[in-house]
Amino acid sequence: MRSLEPAVLAAAAGAEFRPPSADPASSRPVSGVTLRAAEVRPGDLFAALPGARAHGADFATLALSAGAAAVLTDPDGAARPALAGVPLLVHPHPRDVLGTVAAHVYGDPTARLDVIGVTGTSGKTTVAHLLEAGLAAGGRTPGLLGTVQTRVHGPDGESLPSTFTTPEAPDLQALFARMAEAGVTDVAMEVSSHALALGRVAGTRFAVGAFTNLSQDHLDFHADLDDYFEAKARLFDGRARHHVVCVDDEWGRRLAARTPGAVTVSTTGVADWRAVDVETDPDGTQHFGAVPPDGVMVPVRLRLPGAFNVGNALVALACLDAVGVPAAVAAERFAELTVPGRMQRVEAGQPFLAIVDYAHKPAAVAALLDALRRQVEGRLLVVLGCGGDRDAGKRPVMGSVAAARSELLVITDDNPRSEEPAAIRKAMRAGAEAEPRRGDLLEIGDRRAAIAAAVAMAKPGDAVVVAGKGHETGQEINGVKHPFNDVDELVAAIVAAGGGAS
């Protein structure tokens, strides 16, 4: 972190600098950046951004009283009486330049890091963890930044809680600076569509940008699938030195076609990186050959089941190759990797398979259950809900794809947030009942009771699948987050049932 004059930052951002009216020479240097007035520390630049419900400039008095040195805002914010005479950086779209400003304040940290950014609807977390493991195997010191957790210094380093998949721009640049100071050399990073659309990764230099897949999600934020895709595609607008694209779906093929020099990956077709001779053990462990552009096959063993995880591993290997980590070296570390809340096996002495997975969109649920169907000889007993205050259009589709693939579907609550839980369940049930299904359908709003009901019905050879929340440790209801962990609840249900029914 360094201190910079507001006028210097304004020039870097292409913003107009308005010096303090009392004494133009009295501007104080900026030593930090935040967009939360309550978190301002002396010397910070306060980013007063326009919002859907309020303007950040409405909180400027609080920020200035806490010691803000200057304010970044738009012309509307600059006109607020509270900002009269205050050192201002004025830009018509301040959010778009906030990352660039933050990067300057924190010393352009990604110039000292190889950042591998992974975007896509599904697979970001798994690929990021595979990248972290592969980087460590290659003698690098990796950082991890994503949905499940943030690690500052390698797999055994300091872990921080994650709130967003991709933090806001000032937090992100400060975190990169912290990583660089701690000796991190490379960062495996999940990049959400929100982050790309809202400029959170502006000012970030990427060594590699990678794409996994795209399916329906976040249509409460994006206008439609094309808009969602275009947000993801911003990672491939030239901000990354290398590009890796999985072409197993039409969106990946479209992206690869418009990204010159992109390295392609496929589990089923023609691509620069391919998977051959895929085999699955009874416990779901997968073995395959990764064939890189030079044609020299690399054997890979994965504890993560599902064809989609073969694709995730190929994406990771291609990214690692781009930053100089040999695929054979990285693959050795893949063999023992597990990812919290992603196809996570729960063992409590039961005679059936128990899985917790984060699948919370239709394509992910379908891929999860299709993968388990090939692995499990018995029935699939599925516990699933949908989140409130999010894309309502996917709810009946979630019910439909789960009902069509299970012998028992227990519709339950996920994170209802501010919505009426019964209304969310009703939409899921409508989709489930419209679809020919294999077995029974239950609706149990209490998630703990729903998990217990599925466990009580499980027999040897079956699989109990609790999907939707994965690694999460809370359930949000009416603005209150209650402690809740699917893994813990599944273990408790199995123990209470004496290890499951026989």
Coordinates of C-alpha atoms in Angstrom, one line a residue:
M1 CA 0.0 0.0 0.0
R2 CA 1.2 3.5 -0.8
S3 CA -0.1 7.0 -0.4
L4 CA -1.0 8.9 -3.6
E5 CA -2.4 12.4 -4.1
P6 CA -6.0 12.5 -5.2
A7 CA -5.1 14.4 -8.3
V8 CA -2.8 11.5 -9.4
L9 CA -5.5 9.0 -8.9
A10 CA -8.0 11.1 -10.8
A11 CA -5.6 11.2 -13.7
A12 CA -5.0 7.4 -13.6
A13 CA -8.8 6.8 -13.7
G14 CA -9.6 9.4 -16.3
A15 CA -11.7 11.3 -13.8
E16 CA -12.1 15.0 -13.2
F17 CA -10.3 16.2 -10.0
R18 CA -12.0 18.8 -8.0
P19 CA -9.7 20.1 -5.3
P20 CA -11.0 21.3 -1.9
S21 CA -12.5 24.7 -2.2
A22 CA -11.0 26.2 1.0
D23 CA -7.3 25.4 0.2
P24 CA -6.4 23.5 -3.0
A25 CA -3.1 22.6 -1.4
S26 CA -4.7 21.0 1.6
S27 CA -5.6 17.7 -0.2
R28 CA -4.4 14.7 1.8
P29 CA -2.8 11.7 0.2
V30 CA -4.9 8.6 -0.2
S31 CA -3.7 5.4 1.4
G32 CA -6.7 3.1 1.1
V33 CA -10.0 2.6 -0.7
T34 CA -13.5 1.5 0.4
L35 CA -17.1 1.8 -0.8
R36 CA -18.5 1.2 2.7
A37 CA -18.8 4.4 4.7
A38 CA -18.9 2.5 8.0
E39 CA -15.5 1.0 7.2
V40 CA -13.6 4.2 6.3
R41 CA -10.3 4.7 8.0
P42 CA -8.3 7.9 8.0
G43 CA -6.7 8.5 4.6
D44 CA -9.2 6.3 2.6
L45 CA -10.7 7.2 -0.7
F46 CA -14.5 6.7 -0.2
A47 CA -16.2 5.5 -3.4
A48 CA -19.7 6.9 -3.3
L49 CA -21.4 4.9 -6.0
P50 CA -25.0 5.2 -7.4
G51 CA -27.1 2.2 -6.3
A52 CA -30.5 0.8 -7.0
R53 CA -32.0 2.0 -3.7
A54 CA -29.6 4.7 -2.5
H55 CA -26.6 6.7 -3.6
G56 CA -23.3 6.3 -1.8
A57 CA -23.0 10.0 -1.5
D58 CA -25.9 9.9 1.0
F59 CA -23.4 8.4 3.4
A60 CA -20.5 10.8 2.7
T61 CA -20.9 12.6 6.0
L62 CA -20.2 9.4 7.9
A63 CA -17.2 8.7 5.6
L64 CA -15.7 12.1 6.0
S65 CA -16.2 12.2 9.7
A66 CA -14.2 8.9 9.8
G67 CA -11.3 10.6 8.0
A68 CA -11.9 10.0 4.3
A69 CA -9.3 11.9 2.3
A70 CA -11.3 12.2 -0.9
V71 CA -14.4 10.9 -2.6
L72 CA -14.8 9.1 -5.9
T73 CA -18.3 9.6 -7.3
D74 CA -20.4 10.6 -10.3
P75 CA -21.8 14.0 -11.2
D76 CA -25.0 13.3 -9.4
G77 CA -23.1 12.4 -6.2
A78 CA -20.8 15.4 -6.6
A79 CA -23.8 17.7 -6.5
R80 CA -24.9 16.6 -3.0
P81 CA -24.5 19.3 -0.4
A82 CA -22.5 17.0 1.9
L83 CA -19.7 16.9 -0.7
A84 CA -19.4 20.7 -1.2
G85 CA -15.7 21.7 -0.9
V86 CA -14.5 18.1 -0.5
P87 CA -11.7 16.8 -2.7
L88 CA -13.5 14.9 -5.4
L89 CA -12.7 12.4 -8.2
V90 CA -15.7 12.7 -10.6
H91 CA -16.4 10.2 -13.3
P92 CA -19.6 9.4 -15.2
H93 CA -19.2 5.7 -14.3
P94 CA -17.2 5.5 -11.1
R95 CA -17.7 1.8 -10.6
D96 CA -16.0 1.1 -13.9
V97 CA -12.8 2.8 -12.7
L98 CA -12.9 1.9 -9.1
G99 CA -10.7 -1.2 -9.6
T100 CA -8.1 0.8 -11.5
V101 CA -8.0 3.4 -8.7
A102 CA -7.7 0.7 -6.1
A103 CA -4.9 -1.1 -8.0
H104 CA -2.9 2.2 -8.1
V105 CA -3.4 2.7 -4.3
Y106 CA -2.3 -0.8 -3.5
G107 CA 0.7 -0.8 -5.7
D108 CA -0.6 -2.7 -8.8
P109 CA -0.3 -6.0 -7.0
T110 CA -1.3 -8.3 -9.9
A111 CA 1.8 -7.1 -11.8
R112 CA 3.7 -9.3 -9.3
L113 CA 1.3 -12.2 -9.4
D114 CA 0.1 -14.7 -12.1
V115 CA -3.6 -14.6 -11.7
I116 CA -5.6 -17.5 -13.2
G117 CA -9.3 -16.4 -13.5
V118 CA -12.0 -19.0 -13.9
T119 CA -15.5 -18.1 -15.0
G120 CA -18.6 -20.2 -16.0
T121 CA -21.8 -21.3 -14.4
S122 CA -20.5 -24.5 -12.8
G123 CA -17.1 -25.8 -12.0
K124 CA -15.4 -22.6 -11.0
T125 CA -14.7 -23.7 -7.4
T126 CA -13.5 -27.1 -8.4
V127 CA -11.2 -25.8 -11.1
A128 CA -9.8 -23.2 -8.6
H129 CA -9.0 -25.9 -6.1
L130 CA -7.4 -28.1 -8.8
L131 CA -5.3 -25.1 -9.8
E132 CA -4.2 -24.4 -6.3
A133 CA -3.2 -28.1 -5.9
G134 CA -1.4 -28.1 -9.2
L135 CA 0.5 -24.8 -8.6
A136 CA 1.7 -26.2 -5.2
A137 CA 2.9 -29.4 -6.9
G138 CA 4.8 -27.3 -9.4
G139 CA 6.7 -25.5 -6.6
R140 CA 4.7 -22.3 -6.7
T141 CA 3.2 -20.5 -3.7
P142 CA -0.5 -20.2 -4.6
G143 CA -3.3 -18.1 -3.2
L144 CA -6.9 -19.1 -3.6
L145 CA -9.9 -16.8 -4.0
G146 CA -13.4 -18.0 -4.4
T147 CA -16.8 -19.1 -3.1
V148 CA -15.8 -21.6 -0.5
Q149 CA -12.9 -19.8 1.0
T150 CA -9.9 -17.5 0.4
R151 CA -6.4 -18.7 1.2
V152 CA -3.6 -16.2 1.4
H153 CA -0.6 -18.5 1.2
G154 CA -1.0 -22.0 -0.2
P155 CA -3.2 -25.0 0.9
D156 CA -1.9 -24.9 4.4
G157 CA -1.9 -21.1 4.7
E158 CA -4.2 -18.6 6.3
S159 CA -7.9 -19.0 5.4
L160 CA -10.4 -16.2 5.3
P161 CA -14.2 -16.4 5.0
S162 CA -15.6 -15.6 1.6
T163 CA -18.7 -13.4 1.2
F164 CA -18.9 -12.9 -2.6
T165 CA -17.5 -15.3 -5.2
T166 CA -15.4 -12.3 -6.3
P167 CA -14.9 -9.4 -3.8
E168 CA -15.6 -5.8 -4.5
A169 CA -12.7 -4.1 -6.3
P170 CA -11.1 -2.3 -3.3
D171 CA -11.2 -5.5 -1.2
L172 CA -9.9 -7.5 -4.1
Q173 CA -6.9 -5.3 -4.7
A174 CA -6.1 -5.1 -1.0
L175 CA -6.2 -8.9 -0.9
F176 CA -3.9 -9.2 -3.9
A177 CA -1.5 -6.8 -2.2
R178 CA -1.6 -8.9 1.0
M179 CA -0.9 -12.1 -1.0
A180 CA 2.0 -10.5 -2.8
E181 CA 3.5 -9.3 0.5
A182 CA 3.1 -12.8 1.9
G183 CA 5.1 -14.3 -0.9
V184 CA 2.3 -15.7 -3.1
T185 CA 3.4 -16.2 -6.7
D186 CA 0.1 -17.3 -8.4
V187 CA -3.6 -16.9 -7.6
A188 CA -6.4 -19.3 -8.5
M189 CA -9.5 -17.1 -8.7
E190 CA -13.2 -17.6 -9.3
V191 CA -14.6 -14.8 -11.4
S192 CA -18.3 -14.3 -11.3
S193 CA -20.5 -12.7 -14.0
H194 CA -21.5 -10.1 -11.4
A195 CA -17.8 -9.3 -10.9
L196 CA -17.3 -8.8 -14.6
A197 CA -20.5 -6.8 -15.2
L198 CA -19.9 -4.6 -12.2
G199 CA -16.2 -3.9 -12.8
R200 CA -14.9 -5.7 -9.7
V201 CA -12.0 -7.1 -11.6
A202 CA -11.1 -3.9 -13.3
G203 CA -7.4 -3.1 -12.6
T204 CA -6.6 -6.9 -12.3
R205 CA -4.0 -8.3 -14.6
F206 CA -4.8 -12.0 -15.6
A207 CA -2.2 -14.5 -16.7
V208 CA -5.0 -16.8 -17.8
G209 CA -8.7 -16.5 -18.3
A210 CA -10.6 -19.8 -18.3
F211 CA -14.3 -20.7 -19.2
T212 CA -16.0 -23.9 -18.0
N213 CA -19.6 -23.8 -19.3
L214 CA -22.8 -21.8 -19.2
S215 CA -26.4 -22.7 -18.3
Q216 CA -29.4 -20.9 -16.7
D217 CA -28.5 -19.0 -13.6
H218 CA -28.5 -15.4 -12.3
L219 CA -31.4 -14.4 -14.6
D220 CA -32.6 -12.1 -11.7
F221 CA -29.5 -10.0 -12.5
H222 CA -28.9 -10.6 -16.2
A223 CA -31.6 -9.9 -18.8
D224 CA -31.3 -13.3 -20.5
L225 CA -28.8 -16.0 -21.3
D226 CA -27.1 -13.9 -24.0
D227 CA -26.6 -11.1 -21.5
Y228 CA -25.2 -13.6 -19.0
F229 CA -22.9 -15.0 -21.6
E230 CA -21.6 -11.5 -22.6
A231 CA -20.8 -10.8 -19.0
K232 CA -18.7 -14.0 -18.8
A233 CA -17.1 -13.2 -22.1
R234 CA -15.6 -10.0 -20.7
L235 CA -12.8 -12.1 -19.2
F236 CA -11.7 -12.8 -22.8
D237 CA -11.6 -9.2 -24.0
G238 CA -7.8 -9.0 -24.0
R239 CA -7.3 -8.5 -20.2
A240 CA -5.7 -12.0 -19.9
R241 CA -2.5 -13.1 -21.6
H242 CA -3.8 -16.6 -22.3
H243 CA -7.3 -18.0 -22.7
V244 CA -8.6 -21.6 -22.0
V245 CA -12.1 -22.5 -23.1
C246 CA -14.0 -25.7 -22.6
V247 CA -16.0 -26.3 -25.8
D248 CA -18.3 -29.1 -24.5
D249 CA -21.3 -26.7 -24.8
E250 CA -22.5 -24.3 -27.5
W251 CA -21.5 -21.3 -25.4
G252 CA -17.9 -22.5 -25.1
R253 CA -17.8 -23.1 -28.8
R254 CA -19.1 -19.6 -29.4
L255 CA -16.6 -18.1 -27.1
A256 CA -13.7 -20.0 -28.6
A257 CA -14.7 -18.9 -32.1
R258 CA -14.4 -15.3 -31.2
T259 CA -11.3 -15.5 -29.0
P260 CA -8.2 -15.6 -31.2
G261 CA -5.5 -18.0 -29.8
A262 CA -7.8 -19.6 -27.3
V263 CA -6.7 -23.1 -26.1
T264 CA -9.7 -25.4 -26.3
V265 CA -10.6 -28.3 -24.0
S266 CA -13.2 -31.1 -24.5
T267 CA -14.2 -34.3 -22.9
T268 CA -16.1 -35.5 -26.0
G269 CA -14.9 -33.9 -29.2
V270 CA -12.0 -32.3 -31.0
A271 CA -9.9 -29.8 -29.0
D272 CA -6.4 -28.9 -28.1
W273 CA -6.8 -30.8 -24.8
R274 CA -8.8 -34.0 -24.8
A275 CA -9.8 -36.8 -22.4
V276 CA -9.4 -40.4 -23.5
D277 CA -10.1 -43.8 -21.9
V278 CA -12.2 -42.5 -19.1
E279 CA -13.0 -45.2 -16.5
T280 CA -14.9 -45.0 -13.2
D281 CA -14.3 -47.1 -10.1
P282 CA -17.2 -48.3 -7.9
D283 CA -16.5 -45.5 -5.4
G284 CA -16.7 -42.9 -8.1
T285 CA -12.9 -42.3 -8.6
Q286 CA -12.1 -41.6 -12.2
H287 CA -9.1 -42.5 -14.3
F288 CA -8.5 -41.0 -17.7
G289 CA -5.8 -39.8 -20.1
A290 CA -5.3 -36.1 -20.7
V291 CA -4.0 -35.5 -24.2
P292 CA -2.4 -32.1 -24.6
P293 CA -1.5 -30.4 -27.9
D294 CA 1.8 -32.3 -28.1
G295 CA -0.1 -35.6 -28.0
V296 CA 1.9 -37.0 -25.1
M297 CA -0.8 -38.5 -22.9
V298 CA -0.8 -37.7 -19.1
P299 CA -2.6 -40.2 -16.8
V300 CA -5.0 -38.5 -14.4
R301 CA -6.7 -39.9 -11.3
L302 CA -9.6 -38.0 -9.8
R303 CA -11.6 -38.7 -6.6
L304 CA -14.2 -36.3 -7.9
P305 CA -17.0 -38.3 -9.8
G306 CA -18.8 -37.1 -12.9
A307 CA -17.9 -36.4 -16.5
F308 CA -18.0 -32.7 -15.8
N309 CA -15.1 -33.1 -13.3
V310 CA -13.1 -34.7 -16.1
G311 CA -13.7 -31.4 -18.0
N312 CA -12.8 -29.4 -14.9
A313 CA -9.5 -31.2 -14.6
L314 CA -8.7 -30.7 -18.2
V315 CA -9.4 -26.9 -17.9
A316 CA -7.1 -26.8 -14.9
L317 CA -4.3 -28.7 -16.6
A318 CA -4.5 -26.4 -19.7
C319 CA -4.3 -23.3 -17.4
L320 CA -1.4 -24.7 -15.5
D321 CA 0.4 -25.5 -18.7
A322 CA 0.0 -21.9 -19.8
V323 CA 1.8 -20.7 -16.7
G324 CA 4.6 -23.3 -16.9
V325 CA 3.5 -26.1 -14.6
P326 CA 3.8 -29.4 -16.4
A327 CA 0.6 -31.4 -16.6
A328 CA 2.3 -34.6 -15.3
V329 CA 3.4 -32.8 -12.2
A330 CA 0.0 -31.2 -11.5
A331 CA -1.9 -34.4 -12.2
E332 CA 0.0 -36.2 -9.4
R333 CA -1.6 -33.8 -6.8
F334 CA -5.1 -34.0 -8.3
A335 CA -5.4 -37.7 -7.2
E336 CA -6.2 -36.9 -3.6
L337 CA -8.0 -33.6 -3.9
T338 CA -11.5 -33.2 -2.5
V339 CA -13.5 -29.9 -2.6
P340 CA -15.8 -28.9 0.2
G341 CA -19.4 -29.1 -0.8
R342 CA -18.6 -30.4 -4.3
M343 CA -19.6 -34.0 -4.7
Q344 CA -18.5 -34.3 -1.0
R345 CA -18.9 -37.8 0.4
V346 CA -20.2 -38.1 3.9
E347 CA -19.1 -41.2 5.9
A348 CA -20.8 -42.1 9.2
G349 CA -20.9 -45.9 9.0
Q350 CA -23.9 -46.1 6.7
P351 CA -24.4 -48.8 4.0
F352 CA -25.3 -46.3 1.3
L353 CA -23.6 -43.4 -0.4
A354 CA -24.2 -40.0 1.1
I355 CA -23.3 -36.9 -0.9
V356 CA -23.5 -33.1 -0.3
D357 CA -23.2 -30.9 -3.4
Y358 CA -23.6 -27.2 -4.1
A359 CA -25.7 -27.8 -7.3
H360 CA -28.3 -25.0 -7.3
K361 CA -29.1 -24.6 -10.9
P362 CA -30.9 -26.9 -13.3
A363 CA -27.9 -28.0 -15.4
A364 CA -25.8 -28.6 -12.3
V365 CA -28.5 -30.7 -10.7
A366 CA -28.9 -32.8 -13.9
A367 CA -25.2 -33.3 -14.2
L368 CA -24.9 -34.3 -10.5
L369 CA -27.7 -36.9 -10.6
D370 CA -26.7 -38.3 -14.0
A371 CA -23.1 -38.8 -12.7
L372 CA -24.4 -40.6 -9.6
R373 CA -26.9 -42.7 -11.7
R374 CA -23.9 -44.3 -13.5
Q375 CA -22.2 -45.0 -10.2
V376 CA -25.1 -46.2 -7.9
E377 CA -26.8 -49.5 -8.2
G378 CA -29.7 -48.6 -6.0
R379 CA -32.0 -45.6 -5.8
L380 CA -31.3 -41.9 -5.8
L381 CA -32.9 -40.1 -2.8
V382 CA -32.6 -36.4 -3.4
V383 CA -33.2 -33.4 -1.0
L384 CA -33.4 -30.1 -2.9
G385 CA -34.6 -26.6 -2.5
C386 CA -34.3 -23.2 -4.3
G387 CA -33.1 -19.9 -2.9
G388 CA -35.3 -16.9 -2.5
D389 CA -34.8 -13.5 -4.0
R390 CA -33.0 -15.1 -6.9
D391 CA -34.0 -16.3 -10.4
A392 CA -37.5 -17.6 -9.9
G393 CA -37.7 -19.0 -13.5
K394 CA -35.4 -21.9 -12.6
R395 CA -37.5 -23.2 -9.8
P396 CA -39.9 -25.4 -11.8
V397 CA -37.0 -26.5 -13.9
M398 CA -35.1 -27.6 -10.8
G399 CA -38.1 -29.6 -9.7
S400 CA -38.5 -31.2 -13.1
V401 CA -34.9 -32.3 -13.6
A402 CA -34.6 -33.6 -10.1
A403 CA -37.9 -35.5 -10.2
A404 CA -37.0 -37.1 -13.6
R405 CA -33.7 -38.4 -12.2
S406 CA -34.6 -39.7 -8.7
E407 CA -36.6 -42.4 -7.0
L408 CA -37.4 -39.9 -4.2
L409 CA -37.4 -36.2 -4.4
V410 CA -37.8 -34.3 -1.1
I411 CA -38.6 -30.6 -1.9
T412 CA -37.4 -28.5 1.0
D413 CA -36.2 -25.0 1.9
D414 CA -32.8 -23.7 0.8
N415 CA -32.2 -20.0 1.7
P416 CA -35.7 -18.5 1.4
R417 CA -34.3 -15.1 2.3
S418 CA -37.2 -12.5 2.2
E419 CA -39.6 -14.8 0.3
E420 CA -42.4 -17.0 1.5
P421 CA -40.8 -20.5 1.6
A422 CA -44.0 -22.3 0.7
A423 CA -44.3 -20.3 -2.5
I424 CA -40.8 -21.3 -3.6
R425 CA -41.6 -25.0 -2.8
K426 CA -44.9 -24.7 -4.8
A427 CA -43.0 -23.5 -7.9
M428 CA -40.6 -26.4 -7.6
R429 CA -43.4 -28.9 -7.0
A430 CA -45.3 -27.7 -10.1
G431 CA -42.2 -28.5 -12.2
A432 CA -41.7 -31.9 -10.5
E433 CA -45.4 -32.9 -11.0
A434 CA -45.4 -31.9 -14.6
E435 CA -42.5 -34.3 -15.3
P436 CA -42.8 -38.1 -15.5
R437 CA -40.7 -39.3 -12.6
R438 CA -39.2 -42.5 -11.3
G439 CA -40.6 -42.5 -7.8
D440 CA -42.0 -40.5 -4.8
L441 CA -42.3 -36.8 -4.2
L442 CA -42.4 -35.3 -0.7
E443 CA -42.5 -31.7 0.4
I444 CA -40.9 -31.0 3.8
G445 CA -40.1 -27.4 4.5
D446 CA -37.8 -27.9 7.4
R447 CA -34.5 -28.8 5.8
R448 CA -33.3 -30.8 8.8
A449 CA -36.4 -32.9 8.8
A450 CA -36.2 -33.3 5.0
I451 CA -32.6 -34.7 5.3
A452 CA -33.7 -37.1 8.1
A453 CA -36.6 -38.3 6.0
A454 CA -34.4 -39.2 3.1
V455 CA -31.9 -41.0 5.3
A456 CA -34.7 -42.9 7.0
M457 CA -35.7 -44.3 3.6
A458 CA -32.2 -45.2 2.4
K459 CA -31.2 -48.8 1.9
P460 CA -27.9 -50.4 1.2
G461 CA -26.7 -49.5 -2.3
D462 CA -28.8 -46.3 -2.5
A463 CA -27.5 -42.7 -2.6
V464 CA -28.8 -39.9 -0.4
V465 CA -28.0 -36.6 -2.2
V466 CA -28.4 -33.3 -0.4
A467 CA -28.0 -30.5 -2.9
G468 CA -28.1 -26.8 -3.2
K469 CA -26.1 -25.4 -0.3
G470 CA -22.9 -27.4 -0.4
H471 CA -20.2 -25.7 1.7
E472 CA -22.6 -23.1 3.2
T473 CA -22.8 -22.9 7.0
G474 CA -26.0 -20.9 7.4
Q475 CA -29.6 -20.8 6.2
E476 CA -30.9 -17.3 5.6
I477 CA -34.6 -16.7 6.6
N478 CA -36.1 -13.2 6.7
G479 CA -32.8 -11.5 6.9
V480 CA -31.4 -13.7 9.7
K481 CA -28.7 -16.3 9.0
H482 CA -29.3 -19.4 11.1
P483 CA -26.4 -21.9 11.6
F484 CA -26.9 -24.8 9.3
N485 CA -24.5 -27.1 7.6
D486 CA -25.7 -29.9 5.2
V487 CA -22.7 -32.1 6.0
D488 CA -23.3 -31.9 9.7
E489 CA -27.0 -32.4 9.4
L490 CA -26.5 -35.4 7.1
V491 CA -24.1 -37.0 9.6
A492 CA -26.5 -36.4 12.5
A493 CA -29.4 -37.9 10.5
I494 CA -27.4 -41.0 9.7
V495 CA -26.2 -41.5 13.3
A496 CA -29.7 -40.9 14.6
A497 CA -31.0 -43.6 12.2
G498 CA -28.4 -46.0 13.4
G499 CA -26.4 -45.9 10.2
G500 CA -29.4 -46.1 7.9
A501 CA -32.2 -48.6 7.3
S502 CA -31.4 -52.1 6.3

